[in-house]
Tab-separated table of C-alpha atoms and ligand atoms in Angstrom:
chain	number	residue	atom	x	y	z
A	121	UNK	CA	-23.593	84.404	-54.478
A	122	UNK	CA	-20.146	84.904	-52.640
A	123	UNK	CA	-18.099	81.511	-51.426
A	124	UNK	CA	-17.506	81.475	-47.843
A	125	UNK	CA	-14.813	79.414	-48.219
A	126	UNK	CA	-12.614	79.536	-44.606
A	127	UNK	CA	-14.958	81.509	-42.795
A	128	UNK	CA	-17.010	79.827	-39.638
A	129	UNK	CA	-20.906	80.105	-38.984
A	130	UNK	CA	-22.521	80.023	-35.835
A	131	UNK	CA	-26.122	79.286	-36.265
A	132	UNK	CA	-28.314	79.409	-33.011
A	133	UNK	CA	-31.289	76.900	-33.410
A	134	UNK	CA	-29.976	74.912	-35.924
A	135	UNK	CA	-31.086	71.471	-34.739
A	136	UNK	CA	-34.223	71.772	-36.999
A	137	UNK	CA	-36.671	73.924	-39.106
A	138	UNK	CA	-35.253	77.009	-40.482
A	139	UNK	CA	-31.771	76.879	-38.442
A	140	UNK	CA	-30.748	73.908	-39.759
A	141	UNK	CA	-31.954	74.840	-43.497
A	142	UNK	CA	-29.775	77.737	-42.680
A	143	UNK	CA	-26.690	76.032	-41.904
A	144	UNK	CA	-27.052	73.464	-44.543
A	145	UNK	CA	-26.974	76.516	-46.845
A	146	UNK	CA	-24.035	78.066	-45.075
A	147	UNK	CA	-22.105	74.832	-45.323
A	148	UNK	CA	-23.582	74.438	-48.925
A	149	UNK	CA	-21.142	77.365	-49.973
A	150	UNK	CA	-18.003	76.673	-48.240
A	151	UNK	CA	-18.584	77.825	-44.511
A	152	UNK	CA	-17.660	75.918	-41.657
A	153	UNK	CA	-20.980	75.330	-39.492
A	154	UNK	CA	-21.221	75.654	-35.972
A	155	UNK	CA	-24.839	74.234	-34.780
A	156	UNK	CA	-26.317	75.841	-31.657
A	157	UNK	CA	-29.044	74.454	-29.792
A	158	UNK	CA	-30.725	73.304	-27.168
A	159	UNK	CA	-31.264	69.963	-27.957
A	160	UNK	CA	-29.044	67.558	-29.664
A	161	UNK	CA	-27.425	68.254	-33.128
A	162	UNK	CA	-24.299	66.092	-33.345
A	163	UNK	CA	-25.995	64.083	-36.321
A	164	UNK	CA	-27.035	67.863	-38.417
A	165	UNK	CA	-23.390	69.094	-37.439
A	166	UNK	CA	-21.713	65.786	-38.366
A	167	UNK	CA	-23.868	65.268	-41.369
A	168	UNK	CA	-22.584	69.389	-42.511
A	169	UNK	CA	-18.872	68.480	-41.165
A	170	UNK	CA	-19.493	70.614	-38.729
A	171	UNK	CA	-19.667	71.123	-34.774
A	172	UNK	CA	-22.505	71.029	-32.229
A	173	UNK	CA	-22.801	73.099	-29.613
A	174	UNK	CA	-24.973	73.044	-26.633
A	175	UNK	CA	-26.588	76.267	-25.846
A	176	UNK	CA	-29.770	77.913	-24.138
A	177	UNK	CA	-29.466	81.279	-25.731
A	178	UNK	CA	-31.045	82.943	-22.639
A	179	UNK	CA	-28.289	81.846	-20.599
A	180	UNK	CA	-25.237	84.457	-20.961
A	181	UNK	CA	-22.352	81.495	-19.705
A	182	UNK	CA	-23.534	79.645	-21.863
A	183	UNK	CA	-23.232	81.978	-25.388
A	184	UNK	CA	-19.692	82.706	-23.581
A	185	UNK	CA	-19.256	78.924	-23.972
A	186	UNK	CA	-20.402	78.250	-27.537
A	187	UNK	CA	-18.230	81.372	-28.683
A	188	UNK	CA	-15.141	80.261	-26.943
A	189	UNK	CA	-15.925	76.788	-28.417
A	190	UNK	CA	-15.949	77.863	-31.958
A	191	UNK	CA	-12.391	80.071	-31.733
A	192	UNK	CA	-11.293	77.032	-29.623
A	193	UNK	CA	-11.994	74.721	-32.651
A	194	UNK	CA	-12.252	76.849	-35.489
A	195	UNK	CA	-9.925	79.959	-34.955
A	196	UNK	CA	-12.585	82.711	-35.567
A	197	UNK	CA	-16.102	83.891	-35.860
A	198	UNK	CA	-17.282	85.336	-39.156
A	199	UNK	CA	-21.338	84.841	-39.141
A	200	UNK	CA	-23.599	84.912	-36.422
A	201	UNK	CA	-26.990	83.673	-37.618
A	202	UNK	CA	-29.649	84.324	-34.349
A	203	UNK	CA	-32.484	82.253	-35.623
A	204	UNK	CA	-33.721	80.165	-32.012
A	205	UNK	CA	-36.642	81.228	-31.332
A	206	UNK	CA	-39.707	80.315	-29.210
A	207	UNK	CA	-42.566	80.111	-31.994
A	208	UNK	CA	-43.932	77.008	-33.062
A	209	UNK	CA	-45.014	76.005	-29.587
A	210	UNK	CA	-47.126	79.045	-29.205
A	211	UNK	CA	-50.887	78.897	-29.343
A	212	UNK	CA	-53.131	81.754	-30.037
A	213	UNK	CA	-54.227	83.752	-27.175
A	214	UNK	CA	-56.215	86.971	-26.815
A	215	UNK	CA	-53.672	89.349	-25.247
A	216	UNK	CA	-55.406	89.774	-22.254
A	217	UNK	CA	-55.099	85.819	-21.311
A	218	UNK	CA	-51.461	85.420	-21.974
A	219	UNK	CA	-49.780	83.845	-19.065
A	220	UNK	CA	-46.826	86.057	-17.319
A	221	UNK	CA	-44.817	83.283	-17.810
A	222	UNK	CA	-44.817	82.354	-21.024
A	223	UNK	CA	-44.210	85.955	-21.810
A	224	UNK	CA	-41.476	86.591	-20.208
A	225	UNK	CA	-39.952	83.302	-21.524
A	226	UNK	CA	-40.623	84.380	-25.104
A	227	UNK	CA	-38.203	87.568	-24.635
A	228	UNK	CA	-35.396	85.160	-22.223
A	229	UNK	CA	-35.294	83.070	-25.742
A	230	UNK	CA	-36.272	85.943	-28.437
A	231	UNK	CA	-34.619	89.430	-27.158
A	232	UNK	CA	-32.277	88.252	-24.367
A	233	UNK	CA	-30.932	85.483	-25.911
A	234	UNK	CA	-29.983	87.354	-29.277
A	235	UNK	CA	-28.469	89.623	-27.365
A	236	UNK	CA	-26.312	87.003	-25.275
A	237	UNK	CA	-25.133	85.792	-28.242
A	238	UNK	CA	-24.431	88.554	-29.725
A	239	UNK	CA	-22.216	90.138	-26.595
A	240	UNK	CA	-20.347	86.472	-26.390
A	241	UNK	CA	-19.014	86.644	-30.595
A	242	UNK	CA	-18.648	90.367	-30.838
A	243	UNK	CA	-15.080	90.925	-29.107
A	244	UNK	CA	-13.915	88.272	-31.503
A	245	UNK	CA	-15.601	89.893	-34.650
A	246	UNK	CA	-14.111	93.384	-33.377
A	247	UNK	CA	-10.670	92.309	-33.183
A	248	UNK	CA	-11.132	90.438	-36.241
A	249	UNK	CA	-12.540	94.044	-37.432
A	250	UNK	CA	-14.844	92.053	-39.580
A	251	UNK	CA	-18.298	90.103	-38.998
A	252	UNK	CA	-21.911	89.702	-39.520
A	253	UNK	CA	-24.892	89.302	-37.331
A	254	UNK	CA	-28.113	87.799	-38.770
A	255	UNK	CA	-30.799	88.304	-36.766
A	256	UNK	CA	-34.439	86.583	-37.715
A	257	UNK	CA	-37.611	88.456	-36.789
A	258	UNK	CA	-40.762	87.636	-38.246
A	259	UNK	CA	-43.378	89.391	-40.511
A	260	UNK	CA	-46.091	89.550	-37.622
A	261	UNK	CA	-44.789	93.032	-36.540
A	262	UNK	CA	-44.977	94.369	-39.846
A	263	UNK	CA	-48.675	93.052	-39.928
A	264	UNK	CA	-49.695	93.154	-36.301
A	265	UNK	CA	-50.870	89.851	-35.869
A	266	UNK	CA	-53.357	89.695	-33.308
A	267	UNK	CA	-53.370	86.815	-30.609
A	268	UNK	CA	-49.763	86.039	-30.247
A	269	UNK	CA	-48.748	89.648	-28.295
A	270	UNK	CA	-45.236	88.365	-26.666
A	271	UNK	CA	-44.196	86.962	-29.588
A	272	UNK	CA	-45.102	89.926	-31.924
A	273	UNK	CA	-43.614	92.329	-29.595
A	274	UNK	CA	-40.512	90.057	-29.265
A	275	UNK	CA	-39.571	90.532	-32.923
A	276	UNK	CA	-40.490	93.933	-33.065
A	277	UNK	CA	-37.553	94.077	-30.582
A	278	UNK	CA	-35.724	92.249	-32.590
A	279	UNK	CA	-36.030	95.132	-35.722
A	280	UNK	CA	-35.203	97.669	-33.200
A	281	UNK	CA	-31.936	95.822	-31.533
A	282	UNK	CA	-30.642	95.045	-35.164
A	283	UNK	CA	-31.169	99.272	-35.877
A	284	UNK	CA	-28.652	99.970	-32.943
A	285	UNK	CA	-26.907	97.191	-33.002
A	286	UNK	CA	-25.675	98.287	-36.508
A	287	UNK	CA	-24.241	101.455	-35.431
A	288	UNK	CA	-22.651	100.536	-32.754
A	289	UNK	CA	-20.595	97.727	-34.120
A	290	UNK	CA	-20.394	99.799	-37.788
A	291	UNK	CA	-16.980	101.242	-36.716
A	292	UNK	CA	-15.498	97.416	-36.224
A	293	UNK	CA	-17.297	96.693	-39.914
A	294	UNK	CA	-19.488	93.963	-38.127
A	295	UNK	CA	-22.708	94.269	-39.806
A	296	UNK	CA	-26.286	93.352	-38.496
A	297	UNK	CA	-29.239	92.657	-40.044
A	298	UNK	CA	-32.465	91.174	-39.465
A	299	UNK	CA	-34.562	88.631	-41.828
A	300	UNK	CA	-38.425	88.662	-40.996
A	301	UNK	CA	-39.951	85.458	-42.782
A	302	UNK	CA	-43.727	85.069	-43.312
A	303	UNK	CA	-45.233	82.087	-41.780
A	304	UNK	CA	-42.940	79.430	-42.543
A	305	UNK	CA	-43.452	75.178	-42.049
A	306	UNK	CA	-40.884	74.287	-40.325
A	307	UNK	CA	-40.079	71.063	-38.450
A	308	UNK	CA	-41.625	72.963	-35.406
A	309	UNK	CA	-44.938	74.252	-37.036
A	310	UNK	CA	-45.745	71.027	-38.812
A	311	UNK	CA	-46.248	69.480	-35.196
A	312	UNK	CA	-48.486	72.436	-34.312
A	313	UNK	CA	-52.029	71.292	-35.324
A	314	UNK	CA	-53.554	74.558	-34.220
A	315	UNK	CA	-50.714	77.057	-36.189
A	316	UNK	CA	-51.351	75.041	-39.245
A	317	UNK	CA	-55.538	75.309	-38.798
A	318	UNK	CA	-55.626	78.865	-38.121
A	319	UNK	CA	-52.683	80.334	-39.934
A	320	UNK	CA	-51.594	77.737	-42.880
A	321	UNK	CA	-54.612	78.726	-45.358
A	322	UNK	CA	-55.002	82.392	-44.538
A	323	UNK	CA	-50.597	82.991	-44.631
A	324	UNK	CA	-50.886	81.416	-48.310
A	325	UNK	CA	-53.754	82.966	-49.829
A	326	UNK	CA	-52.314	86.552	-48.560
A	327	UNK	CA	-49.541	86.531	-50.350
A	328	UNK	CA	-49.059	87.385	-54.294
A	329	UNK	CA	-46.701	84.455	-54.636
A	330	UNK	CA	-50.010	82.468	-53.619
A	331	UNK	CA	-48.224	79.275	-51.992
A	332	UNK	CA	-46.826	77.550	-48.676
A	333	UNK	CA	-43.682	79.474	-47.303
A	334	UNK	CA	-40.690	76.933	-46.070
A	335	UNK	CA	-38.162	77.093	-44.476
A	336	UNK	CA	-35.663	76.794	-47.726
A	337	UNK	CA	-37.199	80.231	-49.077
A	338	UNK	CA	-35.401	81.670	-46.159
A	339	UNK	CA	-31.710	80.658	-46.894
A	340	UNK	CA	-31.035	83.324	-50.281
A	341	UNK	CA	-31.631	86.441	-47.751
A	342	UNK	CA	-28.874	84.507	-45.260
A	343	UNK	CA	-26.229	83.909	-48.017
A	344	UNK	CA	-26.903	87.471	-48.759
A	345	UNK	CA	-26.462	88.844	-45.734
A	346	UNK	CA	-23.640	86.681	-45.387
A	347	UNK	CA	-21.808	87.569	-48.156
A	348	UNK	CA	-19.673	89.869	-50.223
A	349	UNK	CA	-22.664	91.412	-51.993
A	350	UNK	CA	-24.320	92.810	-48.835
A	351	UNK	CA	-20.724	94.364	-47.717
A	352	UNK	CA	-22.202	98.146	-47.361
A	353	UNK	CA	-25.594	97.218	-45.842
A	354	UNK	CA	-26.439	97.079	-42.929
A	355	UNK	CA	-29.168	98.432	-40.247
A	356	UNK	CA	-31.787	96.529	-42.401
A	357	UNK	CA	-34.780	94.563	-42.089
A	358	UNK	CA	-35.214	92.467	-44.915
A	359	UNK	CA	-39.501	90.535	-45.334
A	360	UNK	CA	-39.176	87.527	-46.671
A	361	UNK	CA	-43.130	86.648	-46.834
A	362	UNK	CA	-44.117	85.540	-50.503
A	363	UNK	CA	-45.224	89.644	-51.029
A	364	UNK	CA	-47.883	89.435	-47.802
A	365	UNK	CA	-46.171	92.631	-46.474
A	366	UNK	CA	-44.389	95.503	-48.644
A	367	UNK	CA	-42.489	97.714	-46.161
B	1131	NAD	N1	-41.892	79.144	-38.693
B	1131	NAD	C1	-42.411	80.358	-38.827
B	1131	NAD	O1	-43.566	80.561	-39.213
B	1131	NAD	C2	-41.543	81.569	-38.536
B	1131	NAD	C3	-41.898	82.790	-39.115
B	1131	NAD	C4	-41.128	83.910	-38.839
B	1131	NAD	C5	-40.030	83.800	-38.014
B	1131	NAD	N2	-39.702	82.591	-37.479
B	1131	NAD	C6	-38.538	82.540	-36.602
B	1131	NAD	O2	-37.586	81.660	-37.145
B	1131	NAD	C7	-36.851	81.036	-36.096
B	1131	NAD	C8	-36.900	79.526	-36.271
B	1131	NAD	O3	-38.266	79.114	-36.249
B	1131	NAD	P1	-38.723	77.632	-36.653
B	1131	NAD	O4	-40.143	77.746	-37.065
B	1131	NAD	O5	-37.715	77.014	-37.551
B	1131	NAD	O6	-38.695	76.916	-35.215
B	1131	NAD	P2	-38.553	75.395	-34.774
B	1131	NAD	O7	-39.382	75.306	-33.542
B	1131	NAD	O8	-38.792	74.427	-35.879
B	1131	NAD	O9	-37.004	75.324	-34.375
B	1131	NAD	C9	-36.496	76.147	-33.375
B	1131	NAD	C10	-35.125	75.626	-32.957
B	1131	NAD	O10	-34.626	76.515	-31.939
B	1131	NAD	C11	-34.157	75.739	-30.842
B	1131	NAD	N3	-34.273	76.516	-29.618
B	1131	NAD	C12	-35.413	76.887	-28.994
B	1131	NAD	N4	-35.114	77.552	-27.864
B	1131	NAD	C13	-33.770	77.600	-27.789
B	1131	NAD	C14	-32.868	78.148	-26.851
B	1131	NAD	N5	-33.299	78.749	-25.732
B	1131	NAD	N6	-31.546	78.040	-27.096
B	1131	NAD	C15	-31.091	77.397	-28.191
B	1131	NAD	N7	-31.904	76.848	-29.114
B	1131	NAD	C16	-33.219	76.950	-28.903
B	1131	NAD	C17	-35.058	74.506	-30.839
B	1131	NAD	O11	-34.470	73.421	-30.121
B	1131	NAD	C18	-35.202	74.228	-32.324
B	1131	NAD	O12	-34.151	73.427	-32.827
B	1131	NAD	C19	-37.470	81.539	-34.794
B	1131	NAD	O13	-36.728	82.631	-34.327
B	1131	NAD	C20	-38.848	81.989	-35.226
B	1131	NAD	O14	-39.382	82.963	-34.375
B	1131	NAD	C21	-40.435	81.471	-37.718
């Protein structure tokens, strides 16, 4: 797997659960990590000598301020890694008793805030003429899982941005693509009793790799994307799921 020795990370949700497995990998080979989130993360920056950042994703000043934070301290953007995401606190609901609300703050967090953060690091990536965008969606399109509609249709949004994405931003070799993990225990799932009744059993025993998924299975497809060896793909949707879904 390549080094990424000099080059800067920002990952979006990286206070806990998969973000922050994500940047410890990231700073694991050589990048410098920029933490994004909501809540705190001086001690996961400091403990990855990196930076925290304080960010909704859904607001657009602030991605402009956690970009122009990272060039401020770091002199460039090389990754974007758009892994916050509204998930664990969800609870099964039939479609037709999903409250307007919570929908439409699933897509603020899950469409419009990848795309915030995307507009506020592209101009540097472009002038850099170099870059790549990460983008985590989630298996349940693939599989249509019933009784969590906004979120399911969220990351199917997510596939489609990364398609476009990719060719528009192919001409400034910044690369997208998306990573769509299986049901995953993470830091936020493990304190959802009800996720871990309804879906913990049935995720494992539908996979042919017949165990839990966490949150470290997740990091290999990041380097990858991440890295020298992925430097002519891009467009894609990658399933990381334990072989519950074969696209
Ligand atoms: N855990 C799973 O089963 C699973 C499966 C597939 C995809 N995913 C996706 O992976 C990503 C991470 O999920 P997780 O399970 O690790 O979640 P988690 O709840 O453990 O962590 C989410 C992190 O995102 C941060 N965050 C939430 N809203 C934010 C916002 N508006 N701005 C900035 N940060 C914000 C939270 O503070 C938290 O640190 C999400 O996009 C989720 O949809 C999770």
């Amino acid at each position: 797997m390549s080094r990424l020795d000099g080059q800067v990370a920002i990952v979006t949700g990286a206070a806990q659960g998969i973000g922050r497995k994500i940047a410890e990998g990231l700073a694991g080979v050589g990048a410098r990590v920029v933490v994004a989130d909501v809540q705190a993360a001086d001690e996961v920056a400091n403990s990855l000598g990196g930076m925290a950042v304080a960010v909704d994703v859904s607001d657009q000043a602030g991605c402009e301020r956690m970009a122009q934070a990272t060039i401020d301290s770091y002199g460039r953007i090389d990754v974007l890694v758009n892994n916050a995401g509204i998930w664990s606190s969800l609870e099964p609901t039939p479609f037709d008793h999903l409250s307007v609300d919570e929908w439409k703050r699933v897509f603020d967090v899950n469409v419009l805030g990848m795309y915030l953060a995307t507009r506020a690091v592209a101009p540097f990536m472009r002038q850099a003429g170099r870059g790549r965008i990460i983008n985590l969606s989630s298996g349940t399109p693939y599989k249509g899982v019933p009784f969590f509609l906004h979120y399911v249709t969220s990351k199917g949004a997510v596939i489609a941005m990364t398609r476009a994405l990719a060719k528009e931003l192919g001409a400034d070799n910044v690369l997208v693509n998306t990573i769509a993990p299986g049901f995953t225990l993470s830091d936020g799932v493990l304190h959802n009793p009800v996720q871990l009744e309804q879906l913990q059993d049935v995720s494992a025993k539908a996979r042919v790799l017949v165990r839990d998924q966490y949150p470290e299975d997740i990091v290999g497809a990041v380097l990858f994307f991440a890295g020298e060896e992925s430097s002519f793909i891009t467009g894609q949707s990658l399933v990381v799921d334990g072989g519950a879904h074969f696209n």
